[in-house]
GROMACS .gro file of C-alpha atoms in nm:
model
  464
    1MET     CA    1  -0.003  -0.016   0.002
    2GLN     CA    2   0.276   0.246   0.084
    3THR     CA    3   0.434   0.166  -0.251
    4ARG     CA    4   0.093   0.247  -0.433
    5LEU     CA    5   0.046   0.572  -0.240
    6LEU     CA    6   0.384   0.702  -0.274
    7LEU     CA    7   0.376   0.601  -0.673
    8LEU     CA    8   0.032   0.782  -0.707
    9ALA     CA    9   0.165   1.104  -0.496
   10LEU     CA   10   0.446   1.135  -0.737
   11LEU     CA   11   0.288   1.085  -1.047
   12ALA     CA   12  -0.061   1.210  -1.215
   13PRO     CA   13  -0.278   0.943  -1.363
   14LEU     CA   14  -0.324   1.034  -1.714
   15HIS     CA   15  -0.340   0.763  -1.988
   16PRO     CA   16  -0.552   0.451  -2.120
   17ARG     CA   17  -0.411   0.126  -2.157
   18GLY     CA   18  -0.253   0.058  -2.498
   19ASP     CA   19   0.052  -0.094  -2.670
   20GLU     CA   20   0.043   0.144  -2.943
   21PHE     CA   21   0.275   0.468  -2.927
   22ASP     CA   22   0.082   0.729  -2.700
   23TRP     CA   23   0.100   1.077  -2.879
   24LYS     CA   24  -0.098   1.211  -2.567
   25ARG     CA   25   0.129   1.072  -2.298
   26ASP     CA   26   0.237   1.419  -2.182
   27ARG     CA   27   0.013   1.713  -2.024
   28ILE     CA   28   0.081   2.067  -2.029
   29VAL     CA   29  -0.116   2.273  -1.822
   30LEU     CA   30  -0.154   2.642  -1.936
   31ALA     CA   31  -0.153   2.947  -1.731
   32ASN     CA   32  -0.513   2.995  -1.833
   33GLY     CA   33  -0.597   2.646  -1.687
   34ARG     CA   34  -0.650   2.497  -2.056
   35GLU     CA   35  -0.488   2.173  -2.094
   36GLU     CA   36  -0.263   2.036  -2.391
   37ARG     CA   37  -0.188   1.692  -2.474
   38GLY     CA   38   0.099   1.559  -2.699
   39VAL     CA   39   0.451   1.434  -2.667
   40VAL     CA   40   0.681   1.686  -2.527
   41ILE     CA   41   0.967   1.636  -2.746
   42GLU     CA   42   1.212   1.900  -2.609
   43ALA     CA   43   1.184   2.031  -2.270
   44PHE     CA   44   1.517   2.163  -2.174
   45ASP     CA   45   1.527   2.499  -2.341
   46PRO     CA   46   1.419   2.776  -2.066
   47GLU     CA   47   1.231   2.961  -2.337
   48HIS     CA   48   0.976   2.737  -2.478
   49ILE     CA   49   0.881   2.361  -2.505
   50LEU     CA   50   0.821   2.159  -2.833
   51VAL     CA   51   0.507   1.938  -2.861
   52LEU     CA   52   0.501   1.658  -3.115
   53ARG     CA   53   0.139   1.614  -3.230
   54SER     CA   54   0.218   1.319  -3.442
   55ALA     CA   55   0.551   1.197  -3.632
   56GLY     CA   56   0.724   1.527  -3.744
   57SER     CA   57   0.442   1.768  -3.643
   58ARG     CA   58   0.568   1.990  -3.390
   59ASP     CA   59   0.400   2.302  -3.199
   60GLU     CA   60   0.617   2.545  -2.982
   61ILE     CA   61   0.481   2.691  -2.654
   62PRO     CA   62   0.651   2.950  -2.484
   63ARG     CA   63   0.756   2.891  -2.091
   64LYS     CA   64   0.554   3.219  -1.985
   65GLU     CA   65   0.234   3.050  -2.102
   66ILE     CA   66   0.291   2.723  -1.917
   67GLN     CA   67   0.159   2.665  -1.570
   68ARG     CA   68   0.313   2.309  -1.536
   69ILE     CA   69   0.414   2.018  -1.731
   70ASP     CA   70   0.360   1.630  -1.646
   71LEU     CA   71   0.646   1.440  -1.859
   72LEU     CA   72   0.664   1.079  -1.917
   73ARG     CA   73   1.024   1.108  -1.813
   74ASP     CA   74   0.910   1.215  -1.465
   75ARG     CA   75   0.648   0.940  -1.417
   76LEU     CA   76   0.911   0.683  -1.531
   77ALA     CA   77   1.165   0.826  -1.274
   78GLY     CA   78   0.931   0.791  -1.016
   79PHE     CA   79   0.844   0.415  -1.087
   80MET     CA   80   1.207   0.316  -1.159
   81ARG     CA   81   1.292   0.477  -0.805
   82LEU     CA   82   1.031   0.243  -0.640
   83ARG     CA   83   1.153  -0.088  -0.811
   84ARG     CA   84   1.399  -0.266  -0.564
   85PRO     CA   85   1.465  -0.630  -0.494
   86GLY     CA   86   1.297  -0.776  -0.219
   87LEU     CA   87   0.965  -0.623  -0.231
   88SER     CA   88   0.640  -0.830  -0.124
   89MET     CA   89   0.441  -0.962  -0.383
   90SER     CA   90   0.152  -0.747  -0.318
   91ALA     CA   91   0.417  -0.438  -0.379
   92GLU     CA   92   0.538  -0.584  -0.716
   93TRP     CA   93   0.173  -0.608  -0.829
   94SER     CA   94   0.091  -0.256  -0.710
   95LEU     CA   95   0.371  -0.143  -0.937
   96VAL     CA   96   0.180  -0.310  -1.237
   97GLU     CA   97  -0.142  -0.130  -1.162
   98ASP     CA   98   0.032   0.229  -1.079
   99ALA     CA   99   0.222   0.219  -1.369
  100GLN     CA  100  -0.064   0.140  -1.595
  101ARG     CA  101  -0.267   0.428  -1.413
  102VAL     CA  102  -0.002   0.684  -1.482
  103GLY     CA  103   0.042   0.601  -1.846
  104LEU     CA  104   0.333   0.375  -1.831
  105ALA     CA  105   0.187   0.103  -2.027
  106LYS     CA  106   0.503  -0.063  -2.152
  107MET     CA  107   0.649  -0.065  -1.799
  108ALA     CA  108   0.331  -0.215  -1.653
  109ARG     CA  109   0.358  -0.521  -1.885
  110LEU     CA  110   0.703  -0.564  -1.821
  111GLN     CA  111   0.658  -0.532  -1.458
  112ALA     CA  112   0.332  -0.826  -1.512
  113TYR     CA  113   0.597  -1.037  -1.687
  114HIS     CA  114   0.853  -0.968  -1.381
  115VAL     CA  115   0.545  -1.066  -1.119
  116LEU     CA  116   0.521  -1.380  -1.333
  117THR     CA  117   0.908  -1.479  -1.291
  118LEU     CA  118   0.823  -1.459  -0.918
  119ASP     CA  119   0.480  -1.655  -0.906
  120ALA     CA  120   0.449  -1.825  -1.246
  121ALA     CA  121   0.026  -1.864  -1.141
  122HIS     CA  122  -0.021  -1.502  -1.053
  123ALA     CA  123  -0.371  -1.464  -1.198
  124GLY     CA  124  -0.379  -1.096  -1.198
  125ALA     CA  125  -0.065  -1.096  -1.413
  126HIS     CA  126  -0.200  -1.372  -1.646
  127GLU     CA  127  -0.504  -1.163  -1.710
  128PHE     CA  128  -0.344  -0.818  -1.727
  129LEU     CA  129  -0.123  -1.001  -2.014
  130ASP     CA  130  -0.423  -1.140  -2.167
  131HIS     CA  131  -0.324  -1.507  -2.130
  132ARG     CA  132  -0.584  -1.770  -2.132
  133ARG     CA  133  -0.653  -2.031  -1.876
  134SER     CA  134  -0.611  -2.389  -1.948
  135GLY     CA  135  -0.725  -2.649  -1.695
  136ASP     CA  136  -0.522  -2.562  -1.380
  137GLY     CA  137  -0.270  -2.323  -1.566
  138TRP     CA  138  -0.252  -2.073  -1.840
  139LYS     CA  139  -0.162  -2.043  -2.189
  140TRP     CA  140   0.138  -1.789  -2.256
  141THR     CA  141   0.159  -1.604  -2.583
  142VAL     CA  142   0.486  -1.628  -2.758
  143ASP     CA  143   0.538  -1.519  -3.149
  144GLU     CA  144   0.141  -1.485  -3.160
  145LYS     CA  145   0.130  -1.850  -3.027
  146ARG     CA  146  -0.056  -1.939  -2.727
  147VAL     CA  147   0.114  -2.238  -2.560
  148GLY     CA  148   0.177  -2.347  -2.205
  149ARG     CA  149   0.460  -2.235  -1.988
  150GLU     CA  150   0.707  -2.491  -2.052
  151ARG     CA  151   0.655  -2.465  -2.415
  152PHE     CA  152   0.667  -2.076  -2.365
  153GLU     CA  153   1.012  -2.097  -2.235
  154GLU     CA  154   1.158  -2.380  -2.520
  155LEU     CA  155   1.000  -2.161  -2.802
  156SER     CA  156   1.120  -1.845  -2.638
  157THR     CA  157   1.490  -1.939  -2.625
  158THR     CA  158   1.504  -1.990  -3.029
  159TRP     CA  159   1.557  -1.705  -3.262
  160ASP     CA  160   1.285  -1.789  -3.483
  161HIS     CA  161   1.018  -1.736  -3.190
  162ARG     CA  162   1.250  -1.491  -2.982
  163LEU     CA  163   1.085  -1.267  -2.719
  164ILE     CA  164   1.014  -0.916  -2.858
  165LEU     CA  165   0.932  -0.683  -2.567
  166GLU     CA  166   0.912  -0.314  -2.543
  167SER     CA  167   0.997  -0.065  -2.279
  168GLU     CA  168   0.913   0.336  -2.315
  169HIS     CA  169   1.258   0.397  -2.497
  170PHE     CA  170   1.357   0.052  -2.626
  171THR     CA  171   1.260  -0.265  -2.817
  172LEU     CA  172   1.437  -0.590  -2.750
  173GLU     CA  173   1.442  -0.879  -2.963
  174THR     CA  174   1.610  -1.190  -2.769
  175ASP     CA  175   1.627  -1.565  -2.750
  176CYS     CA  176   1.802  -1.566  -2.380
  177GLY     CA  177   1.465  -1.634  -2.181
  178LEU     CA  178   1.217  -1.380  -1.998
  179ARG     CA  179   1.419  -1.309  -1.710
  180ARG     CA  180   1.700  -1.184  -1.884
  181ALA     CA  181   1.472  -0.985  -2.118
  182LEU     CA  182   1.306  -0.798  -1.825
  183ASP     CA  183   1.636  -0.729  -1.673
  184ILE     CA  184   1.789  -0.610  -1.978
  185LEU     CA  185   1.486  -0.344  -2.037
  186PHE     CA  186   1.479  -0.238  -1.694
  187ASP     CA  187   1.849  -0.156  -1.670
  188LEU     CA  188   1.832   0.027  -1.998
  189GLU     CA  189   1.518   0.219  -1.858
  190ALA     CA  190   1.731   0.318  -1.571
  191LEU     CA  191   2.015   0.438  -1.796
  192TYR     CA  192   1.790   0.645  -1.984
  193VAL     CA  193   1.655   0.828  -1.637
  194TRP     CA  194   2.008   0.864  -1.517
  195TRP     CA  195   2.141   1.017  -1.871
  196MET     CA  196   1.863   1.259  -1.883
  197GLN     CA  197   1.908   1.381  -1.512
  198HIS     CA  198   2.271   1.430  -1.520
  199LEU     CA  199   2.326   1.508  -1.902
  200GLY     CA  200   2.024   1.648  -2.032
  201PRO     CA  201   2.080   1.989  -1.858
  202GLU     CA  202   2.404   2.016  -2.034
  203LEU     CA  203   2.338   1.849  -2.366
  204HIS     CA  204   1.976   1.992  -2.430
  205PRO     CA  205   1.837   1.659  -2.597
  206ALA     CA  206   1.516   1.573  -2.736
  207GLU     CA  207   1.286   1.325  -2.507
  208ASP     CA  208   1.261   1.054  -2.764
  209VAL     CA  209   1.280   0.992  -3.123
  210ASP     CA  210   1.057   1.183  -3.382
  211GLU     CA  211   0.904   0.889  -3.563
  212PRO     CA  212   0.916   0.588  -3.331
  213ASP     CA  213   0.773   0.338  -3.589
  214MET     CA  214   1.118   0.362  -3.774
  215GLU     CA  215   1.383   0.530  -3.529
  216ARG     CA  216   1.302   0.362  -3.220
  217ILE     CA  217   1.636   0.196  -3.075
  218VAL     CA  218   1.608  -0.171  -3.100
  219PHE     CA  219   1.836  -0.400  -2.910
  220GLU     CA  220   1.897  -0.769  -3.051
  221VAL     CA  221   2.065  -0.976  -2.786
  222HIS     CA  222   2.176  -1.311  -2.855
  223MET     CA  223   2.288  -1.632  -2.654
  224ASP     CA  224   2.658  -1.592  -2.754
  225ARG     CA  225   2.899  -1.432  -2.983
  226GLU     CA  226   2.900  -1.769  -3.199
  227SER     CA  227   2.530  -1.769  -3.248
  228PRO     CA  228   2.450  -1.828  -3.601
  229THR     CA  229   2.166  -1.580  -3.583
  230TYR     CA  230   2.419  -1.297  -3.464
  231ASN     CA  231   2.497  -1.049  -3.741
  232PRO     CA  232   2.841  -0.933  -3.691
  233GLN     CA  233   2.977  -0.619  -3.811
  234THR     CA  234   3.311  -0.750  -3.869
  235SER     CA  235   3.495  -1.070  -3.858
  236ALA     CA  236   3.581  -1.005  -3.505
  237ARG     CA  237   3.210  -1.047  -3.407
  238GLU     CA  238   3.216  -0.789  -3.140
  239PRO     CA  239   2.874  -0.600  -3.019
  240TYR     CA  240   2.790  -0.291  -3.194
  241TYR     CA  241   2.573   0.006  -3.254
  242THR     CA  242   2.451   0.057  -3.615
  243THR     CA  243   2.263   0.336  -3.806
  244SER     CA  244   2.303   0.224  -4.139
  245ARG     CA  245   1.992   0.217  -4.361
  246GLU     CA  246   2.121  -0.085  -4.531
  247ASP     CA  247   2.123  -0.301  -4.210
  248THR     CA  248   1.778  -0.243  -4.031
  249ALA     CA  249   1.620  -0.454  -3.775
  250GLU     CA  250   1.333  -0.665  -3.861
  251ASN     CA  251   1.094  -0.427  -3.776
  252GLY     CA  252   1.227  -0.135  -4.013
  253THR     CA  253   1.398   0.083  -3.795
  254PHE     CA  254   1.784   0.158  -3.867
  255ASN     CA  255   1.855   0.219  -3.504
  256VAL     CA  256   1.984  -0.099  -3.393
  257VAL     CA  257   2.251  -0.247  -3.126
  258ARG     CA  258   2.338  -0.611  -3.158
  259THR     CA  259   2.522  -0.773  -2.857
  260PHE     CA  260   2.529  -1.116  -2.665
  261TYR     CA  261   2.598  -1.273  -2.355
  262THR     CA  262   2.926  -1.428  -2.282
  263ALA     CA  263   2.974  -1.733  -2.057
  264GLU     CA  264   3.113  -1.539  -1.763
  265GLY     CA  265   2.854  -1.234  -1.828
  266TYR     CA  266   2.531  -1.159  -1.609
  267ARG     CA  267   2.473  -0.862  -1.826
  268PRO     CA  268   2.476  -0.829  -2.228
  269GLU     CA  269   2.838  -0.765  -2.358
  270ARG     CA  270   2.900  -0.365  -2.323
  271LEU     CA  271   2.528  -0.318  -2.222
  272PHE     CA  272   2.572   0.026  -2.084
  273GLU     CA  273   2.829   0.146  -2.336
  274LEU     CA  274   2.598   0.054  -2.623
  275GLY     CA  275   2.311   0.179  -2.433
  276THR     CA  276   2.489   0.566  -2.427
  277GLU     CA  277   2.579   0.530  -2.779
  278PRO     CA  278   2.196   0.528  -2.908
  279LEU     CA  279   2.114   0.804  -2.653
  280VAL     CA  280   2.354   1.025  -2.783
  281TYR     CA  281   2.235   0.991  -3.168
  282SER     CA  282   1.859   0.911  -3.109
  283LEU     CA  283   1.833   1.220  -2.854
  284LEU     CA  284   2.050   1.492  -3.007
  285VAL     CA  285   1.976   1.388  -3.380
  286LEU     CA  286   1.694   1.194  -3.440
  287GLY     CA  287   1.461   1.358  -3.189
  288LYS     CA  288   1.562   1.715  -3.314
  289SER     CA  289   1.574   1.640  -3.698
  290ARG     CA  290   1.241   1.817  -3.741
  291THR     CA  291   1.409   2.142  -3.597
  292ARG     CA  292   1.687   2.198  -3.819
  293SER     CA  293   1.788   2.119  -4.186
  294PHE     CA  294   1.813   1.730  -4.151
  295ASP     CA  295   1.965   1.487  -4.426
  296PRO     CA  296   1.772   1.192  -4.416
  297ASN     CA  297   2.091   0.960  -4.501
  298LEU     CA  298   2.297   1.137  -4.196
  299ARG     CA  299   2.539   0.925  -4.058
  300ARG     CA  300   2.664   0.942  -3.692
  301PRO     CA  301   2.942   1.243  -3.676
  302SER     CA  302   3.163   1.148  -3.446
  303PHE     CA  303   3.165   0.763  -3.325
  304TRP     CA  304   3.479   0.854  -3.126
  305VAL     CA  305   3.298   1.056  -2.879
  306GLU     CA  306   2.971   0.818  -2.866
  307ARG     CA  307   3.226   0.537  -2.767
  308GLY     CA  308   3.423   0.743  -2.519
  309LEU     CA  309   3.132   0.858  -2.335
  310GLY     CA  310   2.959   0.511  -2.339
  311ASP     CA  311   3.287   0.389  -2.128
  312TRP     CA  312   3.239   0.678  -1.888
  313VAL     CA  313   2.904   0.605  -1.843
  314ALA     CA  314   2.962   0.238  -1.818
  315GLN     CA  315   3.215   0.294  -1.519
  316HIS     CA  316   2.935   0.432  -1.309
  317CYS     CA  317   2.708   0.119  -1.348
  318GLY     CA  318   2.695  -0.170  -1.102
  319GLY     CA  319   2.422  -0.352  -0.909
  320LYS     CA  320   2.219  -0.662  -0.982
  321PRO     CA  321   2.072  -0.725  -1.326
  322GLY     CA  322   1.743  -0.562  -1.361
  323TYR     CA  323   1.826  -0.344  -1.057
  324VAL     CA  324   2.115  -0.127  -1.175
  325GLN     CA  325   2.282   0.095  -0.923
  326ILE     CA  326   2.427   0.409  -1.122
  327ARG     CA  327   2.663   0.648  -0.924
  328ALA     CA  328   2.586   1.017  -0.945
  329PRO     CA  329   2.869   1.164  -1.172
  330PHE     CA  330   3.097   1.464  -1.140
  331GLN     CA  331   3.166   1.378  -0.764
  332GLY     CA  332   3.542   1.365  -0.774
  333ASP     CA  333   3.558   0.976  -0.697
  334PHE     CA  334   3.596   0.879  -1.056
  335VAL     CA  335   3.885   0.606  -1.096
  336LEU     CA  336   4.036   0.533  -1.452
  337GLU     CA  337   4.069   0.161  -1.509
  338SER     CA  338   4.405   0.058  -1.500
  339THR     CA  339   4.377  -0.140  -1.835
  340LEU     CA  340   4.276   0.208  -2.018
  341SER     CA  341   4.558   0.386  -1.850
  342ARG     CA  342   4.821   0.147  -1.966
  343LEU     CA  343   4.682   0.105  -2.327
  344THR     CA  344   4.642   0.501  -2.356
  345LEU     CA  345   5.030   0.521  -2.285
  346ALA     CA  346   5.128   0.221  -2.498
  347PRO     CA  347   5.292   0.346  -2.827
  348LEU     CA  348   5.084   0.286  -3.153
  349ASP     CA  349   5.226   0.089  -3.468
  350ARG     CA  350   5.262   0.319  -3.770
  351PRO     CA  351   5.078   0.396  -3.976
  352HIS     CA  352   4.816   0.510  -3.800
  353PRO     CA  353   4.577   0.848  -3.827
  354LEU     CA  354   4.703   0.928  -3.486
  355LEU     CA  355   5.057   0.927  -3.573
  356GLU     CA  356   5.064   1.206  -3.851
  357ASP     CA  357   5.399   1.398  -3.860
  358GLY     CA  358   5.423   1.676  -3.679
  359VAL     CA  359   5.093   1.681  -3.507
  360GLU     CA  360   4.991   1.574  -3.169
  361GLU     CA  361   4.757   1.288  -3.102
  362LEU     CA  362   4.483   1.477  -2.977
  363GLY     CA  363   4.498   1.723  -3.283
  364GLU     CA  364   4.382   1.377  -3.497
  365LEU     CA  365   4.171   1.212  -3.217
  366VAL     CA  366   3.877   1.478  -3.225
  367SER     CA  367   3.838   1.373  -3.590
  368LEU     CA  368   3.915   1.008  -3.574
  369SER     CA  369   3.685   0.765  -3.800
  370ASP     CA  370   3.502   0.463  -3.680
  371ALA     CA  371   3.746   0.257  -3.911
  372SER     CA  372   4.005   0.303  -3.649
  373LEU     CA  373   3.807   0.153  -3.365
  374ILE     CA  374   3.670  -0.153  -3.511
  375GLY     CA  375   3.850  -0.462  -3.642
  376HIS     CA  376   4.147  -0.692  -3.535
  377SER     CA  377   4.424  -0.463  -3.551
  378SER     CA  378   4.663  -0.450  -3.270
  379ASN     CA  379   4.618  -0.064  -3.266
  380VAL     CA  380   4.247  -0.100  -3.226
  381PRO     CA  381   4.240  -0.145  -2.824
  382LEU     CA  382   4.507   0.142  -2.807
  383ALA     CA  383   4.272   0.378  -3.014
  384ARG     CA  384   3.998   0.281  -2.825
  385ALA     CA  385   4.174   0.326  -2.474
  386ARG     CA  386   4.269   0.684  -2.589
  387VAL     CA  387   3.922   0.781  -2.687
  388ALA     CA  388   3.765   0.647  -2.349
  389SER     CA  389   4.056   0.803  -2.129
  390PHE     CA  390   4.058   1.133  -2.320
  391VAL     CA  391   3.663   1.186  -2.276
  392ALA     CA  392   3.683   1.092  -1.905
  393TYR     CA  393   3.984   1.345  -1.869
  394LEU     CA  394   3.767   1.626  -2.040
  395ILE     CA  395   3.476   1.532  -1.754
  396GLU     CA  396   3.641   1.443  -1.459
  397ALA     CA  397   3.982   1.659  -1.471
  398ASP     CA  398   3.804   1.915  -1.624
  399PRO     CA  399   4.106   2.111  -1.742
  400PRO     CA  400   4.132   2.464  -1.819
  401ILE     CA  401   4.190   2.586  -2.156
  402ARG     CA  402   4.403   2.858  -2.209
  403SER     CA  403   4.427   3.119  -2.530
  404GLY     CA  404   4.662   3.422  -2.537
  405GLY     CA  405   4.739   3.336  -2.188
  406LYS     CA  406   4.420   3.345  -2.034
  407VAL     CA  407   4.202   3.087  -1.961
  408LYS     CA  408   3.916   3.074  -2.194
  409GLY     CA  409   3.734   2.764  -2.120
  410SER     CA  410   3.726   2.404  -1.985
  411GLY     CA  411   3.720   2.080  -2.080
  412ARG     CA  412   3.394   1.962  -1.946
  413ALA     CA  413   3.191   2.257  -2.100
  414GLY     CA  414   3.387   2.228  -2.423
  415LEU     CA  415   3.270   1.856  -2.440
  416TRP     CA  416   2.910   1.953  -2.383
  417HIS     CA  417   2.948   2.208  -2.648
  418TYR     CA  418   3.096   1.978  -2.884
  419LEU     CA  419   2.788   1.732  -2.857
  420ARG     CA  420   2.530   2.011  -2.883
  421GLU     CA  421   2.693   2.171  -3.203
  422VAL     CA  422   2.825   1.862  -3.393
  423TYR     CA  423   2.470   1.635  -3.281
  424GLY     CA  424   2.232   1.865  -3.173
  425THR     CA  425   2.238   2.173  -3.474
  426GLY     CA  426   2.465   2.007  -3.751
  427ARG     CA  427   2.631   2.355  -3.765
  428ALA     CA  428   2.967   2.277  -3.693
  429SER     CA  429   3.209   1.998  -3.812
  430ALA     CA  430   3.338   1.758  -3.589
  431SER     CA  431   3.717   1.911  -3.643
  432ASP     CA  432   3.618   2.272  -3.601
  433ALA     CA  433   3.354   2.240  -3.313
  434PHE     CA  434   3.605   2.104  -3.067
  435ASP     CA  435   3.837   2.394  -3.034
  436ASP     CA  436   3.549   2.628  -3.077
  437GLY     CA  437   3.388   2.464  -2.787
  438LEU     CA  438   3.712   2.434  -2.561
  439GLY     CA  439   3.819   2.804  -2.626
  440GLY     CA  440   4.143   2.715  -2.748
  441ASP     CA  441   4.366   2.484  -2.909
  442VAL     CA  442   4.290   2.094  -2.806
  443GLY     CA  443   4.672   2.013  -2.867
  444GLN     CA  444   4.763   2.199  -2.537
  445LEU     CA  445   4.569   1.894  -2.342
  446GLU     CA  446   4.803   1.653  -2.510
  447ASP     CA  447   5.080   1.651  -2.212
  448PRO     CA  448   4.830   1.714  -1.925
  449TRP     CA  449   4.586   1.429  -2.045
  450LYS     CA  450   4.873   1.142  -2.072
  451ALA     CA  451   4.997   1.241  -1.728
  452TRP     CA  452   4.636   1.234  -1.580
  453ALA     CA  453   4.595   0.851  -1.757
  454LYS     CA  454   4.946   0.784  -1.591
  455SER     CA  455   4.854   0.869  -1.259
  456PHE     CA  456   4.609   0.578  -1.216
  457LEU     CA  457   4.896   0.337  -1.269
  458ASP     CA  458   5.088   0.194  -0.990
  459PRO     CA  459   5.445   0.335  -1.043
  460ARG     CA  460   5.606   0.013  -0.961
  461SER     CA  461   5.426  -0.188  -1.262
  462PHE     CA  462   5.467   0.089  -1.517
  463LYS     CA  463   5.715   0.048  -1.778
  464LYS     CA  464   5.778   0.262  -2.072
   0.00000   0.00000   0.00000
């Protein structure tokens, strides 16, 4: 009861049940008392908000005309705060009812499935999910087939009959079973909430993509790396994120992550790194595409910064699958992994884009292409480490940037500017925007960055 009352106090009831995208999910109460419904697609601008009425159709509402806004993001954050291990069965079920009542229809369905993983005979959860009684048991639904529980578990662990589940911002396709599927989606939604809370005020992202039918983030998660159904990007068979319109998911979206479990892994490989990359592209490009001149064939403009930011985010993530614990950033307690430190300082083999004659590494790093960050080359892990450590250095060390003998900027603010400009507006090229955002030449950070990376190594184990 306490959980239910708390959630209802935090969140305003709004929406009917439904599995389709809810184009009236947010409520704007105007100063004159009138209510507007739609999808608040941009909410961080201090002067106005932008509301989607349908795919690509936007209205602007000045802040001065608004009394209050009820956002899906806020309701989702409230729901995620209340999910925790060890709740009573009645509290678990109350989360289903309350999520449904406040318009989190997709989270309500996931929570109902979660209840069934705890009590496979829970009648309320079965009825909520439209399962049918069959004798003393229930018929579950998989791949549009109604089957018993054992058959459901058998079929759903084959790719031909894989589970396809949706949370509020992600679609998951997997043959890894129901429990793992739920854990993945709850972890990803927690990542979304954290990302918007901590990076949203700096990056001014959209709340969602513009056209959910074709742009929604899809995660394809396979049993293992060698699964014949896994579609690798290269012969290295690594997990990856793609936005290629020539390599779409089965539902037609081009916004696709492909990963897998390993024998040692209790989460899919690079889950939070790969969760961060599509948030950057989806919320800074796709969700804003109707507010600027947009090339429908636009590719991700700065792969290196997405990867580096993903590595930085992932170092904040821990906890049990389905209940990820993500530390608050910017607290001064960040520790660069020793492997990243060592590889950052290890010499690259020529030829390599970072070894242009007469140019420091950072001068080339800020325009590094994805070709240098994928594949079997012995230089690939060295380049990846440099990307990860440099992004972490900008955020955590927040180094001052000097020009003409005066401090003109800082590393963290320069990184946020870079992401806003290169992704969110398209006004700047990747190479120019970095120096512009920093307020000076990025090359001046070369030695301080390497010294910072080295500081995380035990001097006794470091070899030049």
